[in-house]
mmCIF file of C-alpha atoms in Angstrom:
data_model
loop_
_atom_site.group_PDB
_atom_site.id
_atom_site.type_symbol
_atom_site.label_atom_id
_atom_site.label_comp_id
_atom_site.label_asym_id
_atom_site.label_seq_id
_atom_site.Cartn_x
_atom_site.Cartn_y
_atom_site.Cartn_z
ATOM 1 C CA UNK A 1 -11.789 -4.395 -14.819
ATOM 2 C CA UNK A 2 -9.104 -7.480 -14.252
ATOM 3 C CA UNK A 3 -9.954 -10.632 -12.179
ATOM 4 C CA UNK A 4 -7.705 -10.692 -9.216
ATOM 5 C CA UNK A 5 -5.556 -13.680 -8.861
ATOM 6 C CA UNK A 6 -8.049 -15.021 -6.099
ATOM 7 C CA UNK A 7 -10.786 -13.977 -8.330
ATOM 8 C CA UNK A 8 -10.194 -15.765 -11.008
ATOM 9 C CA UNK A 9 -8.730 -18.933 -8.839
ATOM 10 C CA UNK A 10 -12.660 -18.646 -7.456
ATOM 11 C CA UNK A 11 -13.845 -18.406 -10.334
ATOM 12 C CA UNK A 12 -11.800 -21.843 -11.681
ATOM 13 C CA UNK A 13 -12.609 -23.534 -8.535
ATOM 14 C CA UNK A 14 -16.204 -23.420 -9.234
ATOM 15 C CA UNK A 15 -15.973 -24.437 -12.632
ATOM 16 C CA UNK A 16 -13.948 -27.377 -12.095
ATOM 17 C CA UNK A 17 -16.217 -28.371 -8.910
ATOM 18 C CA UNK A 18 -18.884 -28.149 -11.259
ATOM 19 C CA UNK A 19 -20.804 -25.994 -8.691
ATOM 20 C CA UNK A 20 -24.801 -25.478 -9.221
ATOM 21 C CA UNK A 21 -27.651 -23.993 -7.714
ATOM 22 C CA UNK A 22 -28.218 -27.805 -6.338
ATOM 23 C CA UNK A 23 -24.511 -28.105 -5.695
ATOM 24 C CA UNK A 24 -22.880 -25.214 -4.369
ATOM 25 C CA UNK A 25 -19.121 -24.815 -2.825
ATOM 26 C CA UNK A 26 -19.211 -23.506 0.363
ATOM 27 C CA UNK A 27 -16.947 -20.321 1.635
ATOM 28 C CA UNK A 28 -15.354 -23.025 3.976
ATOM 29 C CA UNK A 29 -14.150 -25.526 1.017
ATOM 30 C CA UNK A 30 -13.330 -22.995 -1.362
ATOM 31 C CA UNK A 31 -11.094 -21.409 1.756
ATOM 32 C CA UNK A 32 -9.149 -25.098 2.217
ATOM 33 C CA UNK A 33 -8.571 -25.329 -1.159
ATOM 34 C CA UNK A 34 -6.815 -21.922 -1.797
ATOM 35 C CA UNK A 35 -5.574 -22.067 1.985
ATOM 36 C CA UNK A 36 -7.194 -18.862 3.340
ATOM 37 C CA UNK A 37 -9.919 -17.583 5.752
ATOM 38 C CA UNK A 38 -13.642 -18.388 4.519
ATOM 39 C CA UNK A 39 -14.145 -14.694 5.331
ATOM 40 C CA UNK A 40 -11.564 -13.823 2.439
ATOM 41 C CA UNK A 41 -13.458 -15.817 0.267
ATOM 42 C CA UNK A 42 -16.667 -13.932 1.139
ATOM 43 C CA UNK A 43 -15.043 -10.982 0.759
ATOM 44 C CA UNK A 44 -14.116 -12.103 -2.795
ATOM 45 C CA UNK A 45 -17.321 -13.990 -3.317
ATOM 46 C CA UNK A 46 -19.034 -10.720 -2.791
ATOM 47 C CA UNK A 47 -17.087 -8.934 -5.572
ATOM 48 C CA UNK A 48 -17.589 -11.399 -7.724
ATOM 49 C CA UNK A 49 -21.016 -11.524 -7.433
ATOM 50 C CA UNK A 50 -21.450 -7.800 -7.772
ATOM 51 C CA UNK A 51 -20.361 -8.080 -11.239
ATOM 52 C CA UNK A 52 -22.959 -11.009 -11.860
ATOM 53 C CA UNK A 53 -19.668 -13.399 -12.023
ATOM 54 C CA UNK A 54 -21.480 -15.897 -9.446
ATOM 55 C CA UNK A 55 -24.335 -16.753 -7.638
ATOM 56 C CA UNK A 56 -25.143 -17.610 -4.357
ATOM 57 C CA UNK A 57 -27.217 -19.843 -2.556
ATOM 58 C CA UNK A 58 -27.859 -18.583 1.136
ATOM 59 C CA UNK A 59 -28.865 -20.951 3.964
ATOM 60 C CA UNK A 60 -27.829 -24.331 4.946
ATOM 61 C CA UNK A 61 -26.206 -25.763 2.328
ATOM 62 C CA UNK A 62 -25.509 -23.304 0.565
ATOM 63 C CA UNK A 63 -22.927 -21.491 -1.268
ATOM 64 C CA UNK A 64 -21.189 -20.530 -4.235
ATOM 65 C CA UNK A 65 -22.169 -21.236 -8.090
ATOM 66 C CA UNK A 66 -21.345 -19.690 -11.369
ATOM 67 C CA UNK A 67 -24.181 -17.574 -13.097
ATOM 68 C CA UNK A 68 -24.202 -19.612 -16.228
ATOM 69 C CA UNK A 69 -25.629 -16.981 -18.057
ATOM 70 C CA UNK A 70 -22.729 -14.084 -17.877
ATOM 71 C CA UNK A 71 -19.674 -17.043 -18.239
ATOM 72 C CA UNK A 72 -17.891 -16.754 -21.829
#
């Protein structure tokens, strides 16, 4: 199955943020970035994830990061 557009803007986000475990991206900067709701970004976050795309780091602090061991 095909990336969305929003997907796969996520997904570049990340990379070029250089997210990690220790360094996540939040729903909330990801959301200014691409200029829409942090819940949109969840929303995204959590399909992303479900295909092992991304990680995520709950709790204060934390956020989104790629799973280094599914990227190409």
């Amino acid at each position: 199955m095909e990336l969305t557009y929003i997907q796969q803007e996520i997904m570049g986000i990340l990379r070029r943020a250089g997210a990690t475990y220790a360094n996540p991206l939040s729903s909330a900067e990801i959301s200014k970035t691409l200029n829409v709701t942090p819940s949109y970004v969840r929303e995204q976050g959590k399909a992303l994830f479900d295909r092992g795309l991304i990680r995520v780091r709950r709790g204060p602090g934390g956020g989104y990061f790629l799973n280094r061991e599914r990227e190409d």
